Structures are given as C-alpha cells and as structure tokens.
PDB file of C-alpha atoms in Angstrom:
ATOM      1  CA  UNK A   1    -127.203  20.427 121.708  1.00 44.00           C
ATOM      2  CA  UNK A   2    -130.250  19.068 119.981  1.00 48.00           C
ATOM      3  CA  UNK A   3    -130.113  15.633 118.442  1.00 59.00           C
ATOM      4  CA  UNK A   4    -132.239  16.496 115.503  1.00 64.00           C
ATOM      5  CA  UNK A   5    -134.978  18.484 113.994  1.00 81.00           C
ATOM      6  CA  UNK A   6    -138.723  18.275 113.926  1.00 86.00           C
ATOM      7  CA  UNK A   7    -140.867  19.223 111.044  1.00 88.00           C
ATOM      8  CA  UNK A   8    -143.042  21.172 110.828  1.00 93.00           C
ATOM      9  CA  UNK A   9    -142.350  23.614 113.641  1.00 93.00           C
ATOM     10  CA  UNK A  10    -146.051  24.400 113.820  1.00 96.00           C
ATOM     11  CA  UNK A  11    -149.133  22.654 112.493  1.00 97.00           C
ATOM     12  CA  UNK A  12    -152.698  23.938 112.505  1.00 97.00           C
ATOM     13  CA  UNK A  13    -155.588  21.621 111.602  1.00 97.00           C
ATOM     14  CA  UNK A  14    -159.309  21.128 112.116  1.00 97.00           C
ATOM     15  CA  UNK A  15    -160.814  18.566 114.460  1.00 98.00           C
ATOM     16  CA  UNK A  16    -161.168  15.214 112.765  1.00 97.00           C
ATOM     17  CA  UNK A  17    -158.180  15.689 110.489  1.00 98.00           C
ATOM     18  CA  UNK A  18    -154.980  13.698 110.796  1.00 98.00           C
ATOM     19  CA  UNK A  19    -151.750  15.284 112.018  1.00 97.00           C
ATOM     20  CA  UNK A  20    -148.318  14.097 110.949  1.00 97.00           C
ATOM     21  CA  UNK A  21    -145.098  15.222 112.572  1.00 97.00           C
ATOM     22  CA  UNK A  22    -141.606  14.236 111.498  1.00 96.00           C
ATOM     23  CA  UNK A  23    -138.389  13.927 113.429  1.00 95.00           C
ATOM     24  CA  UNK A  24    -134.839  13.501 112.184  1.00 95.00           C
ATOM     25  CA  UNK A  25    -131.849  12.614 114.315  1.00 94.00           C
ATOM     26  CA  UNK A  26    -128.113  12.327 113.884  1.00 91.00           C
ATOM     27  CA  UNK A  27    -126.660   9.344 115.735  1.00 88.00           C
ATOM     28  CA  UNK A  28    -127.419   5.655 116.050  1.00 88.00           C
ATOM     29  CA  UNK A  29    -130.068   5.021 118.670  1.00 88.00           C
ATOM     30  CA  UNK A  30    -131.398   2.414 121.075  1.00 85.00           C
ATOM     31  CA  UNK A  31    -134.900   3.790 120.889  1.00 88.00           C
ATOM     32  CA  UNK A  32    -136.926   6.865 120.047  1.00 92.00           C
ATOM     33  CA  UNK A  33    -139.707   8.223 122.216  1.00 93.00           C
ATOM     34  CA  UNK A  34    -142.478  10.716 121.582  1.00 96.00           C
ATOM     35  CA  UNK A  35    -143.776  13.084 124.244  1.00 96.00           C
ATOM     36  CA  UNK A  36    -146.549  15.653 124.500  1.00 97.00           C
ATOM     37  CA  UNK A  37    -146.342  18.860 126.515  1.00 96.00           C
ATOM     38  CA  UNK A  38    -149.241  21.160 127.319  1.00 93.00           C
ATOM     39  CA  UNK A  39    -148.474  24.837 127.950  1.00 83.00           C
ATOM     40  CA  UNK A  40    -145.067  24.523 129.611  1.00 70.00           C
ATOM     41  CA  UNK A  41    -146.090  21.719 131.933  1.00 81.00           C
ATOM     42  CA  UNK A  42    -144.451  18.330 132.342  1.00 85.00           C
ATOM     43  CA  UNK A  43    -143.995  15.977 129.441  1.00 93.00           C
ATOM     44  CA  UNK A  44    -146.400  13.102 128.925  1.00 95.00           C
ATOM     45  CA  UNK A  45    -144.906   9.933 127.468  1.00 94.00           C
ATOM     46  CA  UNK A  46    -146.774   8.801 124.354  1.00 96.00           C
ATOM     47  CA  UNK A  47    -144.893   5.927 122.804  1.00 94.00           C
ATOM     48  CA  UNK A  48    -141.466   4.293 122.607  1.00 92.00           C
ATOM     49  CA  UNK A  49    -140.190   2.552 119.489  1.00 93.00           C
ATOM     50  CA  UNK A  50    -137.020   0.489 119.616  1.00 90.00           C
ATOM     51  CA  UNK A  51    -134.351   0.595 116.933  1.00 90.00           C
ATOM     52  CA  UNK A  52    -135.308  -2.864 115.653  1.00 91.00           C
ATOM     53  CA  UNK A  53    -138.978  -1.878 115.217  1.00 94.00           C
ATOM     54  CA  UNK A  54    -140.391  -0.138 112.151  1.00 97.00           C
ATOM     55  CA  UNK A  55    -143.900   0.742 113.235  1.00 97.00           C
ATOM     56  CA  UNK A  56    -145.886   0.936 116.440  1.00 97.00           C
ATOM     57  CA  UNK A  57    -149.471   1.807 117.269  1.00 96.00           C
ATOM     58  CA  UNK A  58    -151.119   3.074 120.412  1.00 95.00           C
ATOM     59  CA  UNK A  59    -154.751   4.119 120.201  1.00 97.00           C
ATOM     60  CA  UNK A  60    -154.939   6.980 117.680  1.00 97.00           C
ATOM     61  CA  UNK A  61    -151.156   7.196 117.468  1.00 98.00           C
ATOM     62  CA  UNK A  62    -148.974   5.566 114.846  1.00 98.00           C
ATOM     63  CA  UNK A  63    -145.216   5.910 114.937  1.00 98.00           C
ATOM     64  CA  UNK A  64    -142.787   4.821 112.261  1.00 98.00           C
ATOM     65  CA  UNK A  65    -139.034   4.584 112.456  1.00 97.00           C
ATOM     66  CA  UNK A  66    -136.573   4.444 109.576  1.00 97.00           C
ATOM     67  CA  UNK A  67    -133.093   3.953 111.012  1.00 95.00           C
ATOM     68  CA  UNK A  68    -131.477   4.053 107.562  1.00 96.00           C
ATOM     69  CA  UNK A  69    -132.772   7.592 107.103  1.00 96.00           C
ATOM     70  CA  UNK A  70    -132.499   8.428 110.814  1.00 95.00           C
ATOM     71  CA  UNK A  71    -136.055   9.636 110.877  1.00 96.00           C
ATOM     72  CA  UNK A  72    -139.364   8.987 112.590  1.00 97.00           C
ATOM     73  CA  UNK A  73    -142.908  10.167 112.144  1.00 97.00           C
ATOM     74  CA  UNK A  74    -145.847  10.491 114.515  1.00 98.00           C
ATOM     75  CA  UNK A  75    -149.350  10.303 113.078  1.00 98.00           C
ATOM     76  CA  UNK A  76    -152.339  11.317 115.180  1.00 98.00           C
ATOM     77  CA  UNK A  77    -155.563  10.220 113.529  1.00 98.00           C
ATOM     78  CA  UNK A  78    -158.935  11.917 113.956  1.00 98.00           C
ATOM     79  CA  UNK A  79    -157.462  14.819 115.920  1.00 98.00           C
ATOM     80  CA  UNK A  80    -159.351  16.434 118.775  1.00 97.00           C
ATOM     81  CA  UNK A  81    -159.071  19.899 120.286  1.00 96.00           C
ATOM     82  CA  UNK A  82    -157.576  18.218 123.375  1.00 95.00           C
ATOM     83  CA  UNK A  83    -154.610  17.112 121.230  1.00 97.00           C
ATOM     84  CA  UNK A  84    -153.463  20.744 121.057  1.00 97.00           C
ATOM     85  CA  UNK A  85    -149.967  20.684 122.541  1.00 97.00           C
ATOM     86  CA  UNK A  86    -146.278  20.610 121.698  1.00 96.00           C
ATOM     87  CA  UNK A  87    -144.940  17.257 120.560  1.00 97.00           C
ATOM     88  CA  UNK A  88    -141.323  16.217 121.005  1.00 96.00           C
ATOM     89  CA  UNK A  89    -139.294  13.319 119.787  1.00 95.00           C
ATOM     90  CA  UNK A  90    -136.439  12.169 122.006  1.00 94.00           C
ATOM     91  CA  UNK A  91    -133.682   9.717 121.269  1.00 91.00           C
ATOM     92  CA  UNK A  92    -131.705   7.415 123.503  1.00 86.00           C
ATOM     93  CA  UNK A  93    -128.410   7.402 121.652  1.00 81.00           C
ATOM     94  CA  UNK A  94    -126.128   4.411 121.272  1.00 75.00           C
ATOM     95  CA  UNK A  95    -122.766   5.174 122.838  1.00 68.00           C
ATOM     96  CA  UNK A  96    -119.874   2.751 122.474  1.00 63.00           C
ATOM     97  CA  UNK A  97    -122.404   0.017 121.816  1.00 54.00           C
ATOM     98  CA  UNK A  98    -124.349   0.775 124.978  1.00 60.00           C
ATOM     99  CA  UNK A  99    -127.100   3.070 126.178  1.00 63.00           C
ATOM    100  CA  UNK A 100    -126.627   6.713 127.067  1.00 70.00           C
ATOM    101  CA  UNK A 101    -127.888   6.035 130.613  1.00 76.00           C
ATOM    102  CA  UNK A 102    -130.888   8.196 131.201  1.00 79.00           C
ATOM    103  CA  UNK A 103    -129.977  10.859 128.683  1.00 87.00           C
ATOM    104  CA  UNK A 104    -132.670  11.615 126.178  1.00 90.00           C
ATOM    105  CA  UNK A 105    -131.849  14.105 123.451  1.00 91.00           C
ATOM    106  CA  UNK A 106    -134.872  16.122 122.380  1.00 93.00           C
ATOM    107  CA  UNK A 107    -135.853  17.832 119.184  1.00 92.00           C
ATOM    108  CA  UNK A 108    -137.218  21.377 119.208  1.00 93.00           C
ATOM    109  CA  UNK A 109    -140.773  20.144 118.968  1.00 94.00           C
ATOM    110  CA  UNK A 110    -143.827  20.655 116.824  1.00 96.00           C
ATOM    111  CA  UNK A 111    -146.609  22.912 118.075  1.00 96.00           C
ATOM    112  CA  UNK A 112    -149.922  21.347 117.105  1.00 97.00           C
ATOM    113  CA  UNK A 113    -153.118  23.382 117.204  1.00 97.00           C
ATOM    114  CA  UNK A 114    -156.397  21.582 116.606  1.00 97.00           C
ATOM    115  CA  UNK A 115    -159.342  23.892 115.978  1.00 97.00           C
ATOM    116  CA  UNK A 116    -162.806  22.745 117.102  1.00 93.00           C
TER     117      UNK A 116
ATOM    118  CA  UNK B   1    -149.340   4.474 141.167  1.00 69.00           C
ATOM    119  CA  UNK B   2    -148.478   8.055 142.005  1.00 83.00           C
ATOM    120  CA  UNK B   3    -146.557   9.904 139.341  1.00 93.00           C
ATOM    121  CA  UNK B   4    -143.315  11.811 139.582  1.00 97.00           C
ATOM    122  CA  UNK B   5    -143.588  14.721 141.971  1.00 97.00           C
ATOM    123  CA  UNK B   6    -141.452  17.830 142.072  1.00 97.00           C
ATOM    124  CA  UNK B   7    -141.220  20.515 144.712  1.00 97.00           C
ATOM    125  CA  UNK B   8    -141.495  23.401 144.757  1.00 97.00           C
ATOM    126  CA  UNK B   9    -143.566  24.087 141.646  1.00 96.00           C
ATOM    127  CA  UNK B  10    -142.569  27.723 141.417  1.00 97.00           C
ATOM    128  CA  UNK B  11    -139.578  29.566 142.761  1.00 97.00           C
ATOM    129  CA  UNK B  12    -138.279  33.117 142.505  1.00 98.00           C
ATOM    130  CA  UNK B  13    -134.670  33.743 143.440  1.00 98.00           C
ATOM    131  CA  UNK B  14    -132.170  36.571 143.147  1.00 98.00           C
ATOM    132  CA  UNK B  15    -128.906  36.437 141.233  1.00 98.00           C
ATOM    133  CA  UNK B  16    -126.115  34.999 143.334  1.00 98.00           C
ATOM    134  CA  UNK B  17    -128.394  32.893 145.512  1.00 98.00           C
ATOM    135  CA  UNK B  18    -128.536  29.124 145.438  1.00 98.00           C
ATOM    136  CA  UNK B  19    -131.522  26.851 145.034  1.00 98.00           C
ATOM    137  CA  UNK B  20    -132.386  23.219 145.709  1.00 98.00           C
ATOM    138  CA  UNK B  21    -135.091  21.396 143.780  1.00 98.00           C
ATOM    139  CA  UNK B  22    -136.543  18.068 144.805  1.00 98.00           C
ATOM    140  CA  UNK B  23    -137.885  15.131 142.828  1.00 98.00           C
ATOM    141  CA  UNK B  24    -139.670  12.002 144.021  1.00 98.00           C
ATOM    142  CA  UNK B  25    -139.753   9.273 141.371  1.00 97.00           C
ATOM    143  CA  UNK B  26    -142.478   6.755 140.723  1.00 95.00           C
ATOM    144  CA  UNK B  27    -142.352   4.007 143.312  1.00 94.00           C
ATOM    145  CA  UNK B  28    -139.922   1.299 142.214  1.00 90.00           C
ATOM    146  CA  UNK B  29    -138.091   3.510 139.730  1.00 90.00           C
ATOM    147  CA  UNK B  30    -134.388   3.765 140.453  1.00 90.00           C
ATOM    148  CA  UNK B  31    -133.238   6.033 137.641  1.00 91.00           C
ATOM    149  CA  UNK B  32    -133.817   9.781 137.870  1.00 95.00           C
ATOM    150  CA  UNK B  33    -132.846  12.232 135.136  1.00 95.00           C
ATOM    151  CA  UNK B  34    -132.963  16.015 135.227  1.00 97.00           C
ATOM    152  CA  UNK B  35    -133.572  18.389 132.321  1.00 97.00           C
ATOM    153  CA  UNK B  36    -133.618  22.129 131.814  1.00 97.00           C
ATOM    154  CA  UNK B  37    -136.141  23.629 129.409  1.00 96.00           C
ATOM    155  CA  UNK B  38    -135.808  27.152 128.056  1.00 95.00           C
ATOM    156  CA  UNK B  39    -137.395  28.829 125.022  1.00 92.00           C
ATOM    157  CA  UNK B  40    -133.996  29.344 123.422  1.00 90.00           C
ATOM    158  CA  UNK B  41    -132.236  26.038 124.068  1.00 92.00           C
ATOM    159  CA  UNK B  42    -135.191  23.710 124.378  1.00 93.00           C
ATOM    160  CA  UNK B  43    -134.903  20.606 126.543  1.00 95.00           C
ATOM    161  CA  UNK B  44    -131.383  19.862 127.655  1.00 96.00           C
ATOM    162  CA  UNK B  45    -130.131  16.979 129.760  1.00 95.00           C
ATOM    163  CA  UNK B  46    -128.480  17.885 133.057  1.00 97.00           C
ATOM    164  CA  UNK B  47    -127.624  14.564 134.719  1.00 94.00           C
ATOM    165  CA  UNK B  48    -128.894  11.115 135.623  1.00 93.00           C
ATOM    166  CA  UNK B  49    -128.679   9.128 138.830  1.00 94.00           C
ATOM    167  CA  UNK B  50    -129.134   5.430 139.426  1.00 91.00           C
ATOM    168  CA  UNK B  51    -128.751   3.810 142.836  1.00 90.00           C
ATOM    169  CA  UNK B  52    -127.259   6.991 144.286  1.00 94.00           C
ATOM    170  CA  UNK B  53    -124.580   7.187 141.564  1.00 93.00           C
ATOM    171  CA  UNK B  54    -124.348   9.768 138.812  1.00 93.00           C
ATOM    172  CA  UNK B  55    -124.065   7.797 135.597  1.00 89.00           C
ATOM    173  CA  UNK B  56    -124.289  10.551 133.045  1.00 89.00           C
ATOM    174  CA  UNK B  57    -123.865  14.299 132.919  1.00 92.00           C
ATOM    175  CA  UNK B  58    -124.749  16.941 130.353  1.00 93.00           C
ATOM    176  CA  UNK B  59    -122.802  20.023 129.344  1.00 93.00           C
ATOM    177  CA  UNK B  60    -123.610  22.321 132.211  1.00 96.00           C
ATOM    178  CA  UNK B  61    -121.225  24.228 134.472  1.00 97.00           C
ATOM    179  CA  UNK B  62    -120.244  22.893 137.861  1.00 96.00           C
ATOM    180  CA  UNK B  63    -122.763  25.232 139.503  1.00 97.00           C
ATOM    181  CA  UNK B  64    -125.319  22.581 138.652  1.00 98.00           C
ATOM    182  CA  UNK B  65    -125.107  19.529 140.867  1.00 97.00           C
ATOM    183  CA  UNK B  66    -127.335  16.773 142.078  1.00 97.00           C
ATOM    184  CA  UNK B  67    -127.625  13.777 144.287  1.00 97.00           C
ATOM    185  CA  UNK B  68    -129.837  10.792 144.861  1.00 97.00           C
ATOM    186  CA  UNK B  69    -130.836   9.226 148.143  1.00 97.00           C
ATOM    187  CA  UNK B  70    -131.259   5.577 149.033  1.00 95.00           C
ATOM    188  CA  UNK B  71    -135.035   5.834 148.510  1.00 95.00           C
ATOM    189  CA  UNK B  72    -134.341   7.074 144.934  1.00 95.00           C
ATOM    190  CA  UNK B  73    -135.526  10.608 145.678  1.00 98.00           C
ATOM    191  CA  UNK B  74    -133.263  13.140 144.017  1.00 98.00           C
ATOM    192  CA  UNK B  75    -132.307  16.743 144.486  1.00 98.00           C
ATOM    193  CA  UNK B  76    -130.559  19.182 142.211  1.00 98.00           C
ATOM    194  CA  UNK B  77    -128.773  22.279 143.353  1.00 98.00           C
ATOM    195  CA  UNK B  78    -127.810  25.384 141.457  1.00 98.00           C
ATOM    196  CA  UNK B  79    -125.347  27.680 143.154  1.00 95.00           C
ATOM    197  CA  UNK B  80    -124.583  31.316 142.352  1.00 96.00           C
ATOM    198  CA  UNK B  81    -127.701  31.740 140.268  1.00 98.00           C
ATOM    199  CA  UNK B  82    -127.538  33.686 137.006  1.00 98.00           C
ATOM    200  CA  UNK B  83    -130.363  35.278 135.054  1.00 97.00           C
ATOM    201  CA  UNK B  84    -129.890  32.645 132.364  1.00 97.00           C
ATOM    202  CA  UNK B  85    -130.754  29.892 134.837  1.00 98.00           C
ATOM    203  CA  UNK B  86    -134.407  30.924 134.646  1.00 98.00           C
ATOM    204  CA  UNK B  87    -136.087  27.871 133.211  1.00 97.00           C
ATOM    205  CA  UNK B  88    -138.459  24.990 133.756  1.00 97.00           C
ATOM    206  CA  UNK B  89    -136.570  22.190 135.478  1.00 98.00           C
ATOM    207  CA  UNK B  90    -137.978  18.762 134.836  1.00 97.00           C
ATOM    208  CA  UNK B  91    -137.121  15.482 136.406  1.00 97.00           C
ATOM    209  CA  UNK B  92    -138.003  12.104 135.009  1.00 96.00           C
ATOM    210  CA  UNK B  93    -137.892   8.612 136.430  1.00 94.00           C
ATOM    211  CA  UNK B  94    -137.429   5.302 134.714  1.00 91.00           C
ATOM    212  CA  UNK B  95    -137.923   1.761 135.900  1.00 85.00           C
ATOM    213  CA  UNK B  96    -134.517   0.682 134.577  1.00 70.00           C
ATOM    214  CA  UNK B  97    -134.422  -2.194 137.040  1.00 53.00           C
ATOM    215  CA  UNK B  98    -131.279  -3.800 135.672  1.00 56.00           C
ATOM    216  CA  UNK B  99    -129.397  -0.544 135.250  1.00 51.00           C
ATOM    217  CA  UNK B 100    -129.209  -1.110 131.535  1.00 54.00           C
ATOM    218  CA  UNK B 101    -130.952   2.056 130.455  1.00 52.00           C
ATOM    219  CA  UNK B 102    -133.232   2.444 127.465  1.00 60.00           C
ATOM    220  CA  UNK B 103    -136.623   2.591 129.158  1.00 77.00           C
ATOM    221  CA  UNK B 104    -139.456   5.077 129.022  1.00 86.00           C
ATOM    222  CA  UNK B 105    -138.962   8.146 131.123  1.00 90.00           C
ATOM    223  CA  UNK B 106    -141.905   9.572 133.044  1.00 93.00           C
ATOM    224  CA  UNK B 107    -141.746  13.264 133.776  1.00 95.00           C
ATOM    225  CA  UNK B 108    -142.873  15.336 136.707  1.00 96.00           C
ATOM    226  CA  UNK B 109    -144.729  18.663 136.335  1.00 95.00           C
ATOM    227  CA  UNK B 110    -141.510  20.646 136.669  1.00 96.00           C
ATOM    228  CA  UNK B 111    -140.255  23.478 138.826  1.00 97.00           C
ATOM    229  CA  UNK B 112    -140.481  26.923 137.252  1.00 97.00           C
ATOM    230  CA  UNK B 113    -137.432  28.882 138.441  1.00 98.00           C
ATOM    231  CA  UNK B 114    -137.256  32.615 137.884  1.00 98.00           C
ATOM    232  CA  UNK B 115    -134.019  34.425 138.662  1.00 98.00           C
ATOM    233  CA  UNK B 116    -134.243  38.201 139.063  1.00 97.00           C
TER     234      UNK B 116
END
C-alpha cells in the first residue's frame, strides 16, 4: 500500500519556470527521500531530509518537511527540458521506535513535463 | 564507483515458469532492497537483505523469494509466474554500515519482466 499521496499527479511548465511538487504521508518517519525516474528506468536519488530537518537544498532543488502536517514539498527552480521525468517521494517509516530496515514506501509520483 | 547493476535487463517468460533476477550492489553497500513497479500498484517493497539475512518483507505471496550472498550480491526468485507478475523489478543498495537503516537507497536500472 502507498504511504501517501503526491500532488499534482501531472505538471506541465515552460523551461525557466519553477516546479513545485507536494507529498503527504501517513506515519511517523525517520526520513523522506525524493527520487526521479525517466521513462520507466531506474530511480535516481535526489535528496534525503531527516525528520529533524525542516529544509534542505541541493543545487536547483529545495525540499521542505513539515512533520506536524506529515507533508513535504520539492521545488525545482529554473526548470530545464532535461528535468522532464516522474518524481517520487519515499518515506522510511518509524516502526516501534526504530527504522523500517530498507523499506521505503513510495507515493504515486508526479509526472513533470518541461517544454523547451 | 560503479552503480547498482541488475541482470538481465529484459526477460520474457511464460505463465507457470520461474525466474531468477540478479542484483550487484554498489561496492561496500551491505543492504539490498527489492521493489516491484507496476502501472496499477506503483512501487511496492518486496524484501530487504543485510549481511545475508532478510530483515524486512513486504506483502507479497511466498512465490516471491530472495537471498543475499556473502559478497552482498542478491538474487530474487519468482516461482509459478502469473500474468500479474509482469513488472519492472528494481533493486537498491544502501551503505547502512551499522545495520541501523535510514540511509539513501541507490537504485539499479531494473529488470523488465513480461509474463505471457
């Protein structure tokens, strides 16, 4: 079963615009990770944010985490056509106070299309 | 460092057959997780191995099994294949040196299994 939902399901923008994707989840977590997937290939790890962090940056990526609302957002600034892909959030859930040992629970993903 | 490799990349099997998929993690990574990705169910966790021990298992029937070798390479096996087993099978490795979980997972390109 999916941990949460991603919003929007699809996003279409022009090159140079910013793209924001949101993720909600259901349980307490150790961390939340964002991945990118191009055309049914393997997932590329983008960024990991731990439960005690509120914001993290990596290049053109900015991730926020609000554990009180059980939500996260991924912002891609100055989008490029090469950013066209599906983006997934994945949570490492807290179980009995510990980690879920290698189990990431994924959202359904946001399909981002960046038009040149 | 070489990334996660999976073999074979594509596979076509007939209902009732069995299949074995292989995954070689990033050098030094001891945790290997397996996921199934389908259009209907999305990305779902199958199982995770660390130091040759299965630490976590998802909600899949017993036809799905796996193992890990002393060099951290992992295999998964699906017996008595069904049409619904057609999917992209992804493995991911994590550096999880202390066995505590909660690290980034790095994915391989996947094995596309088609069952006819």
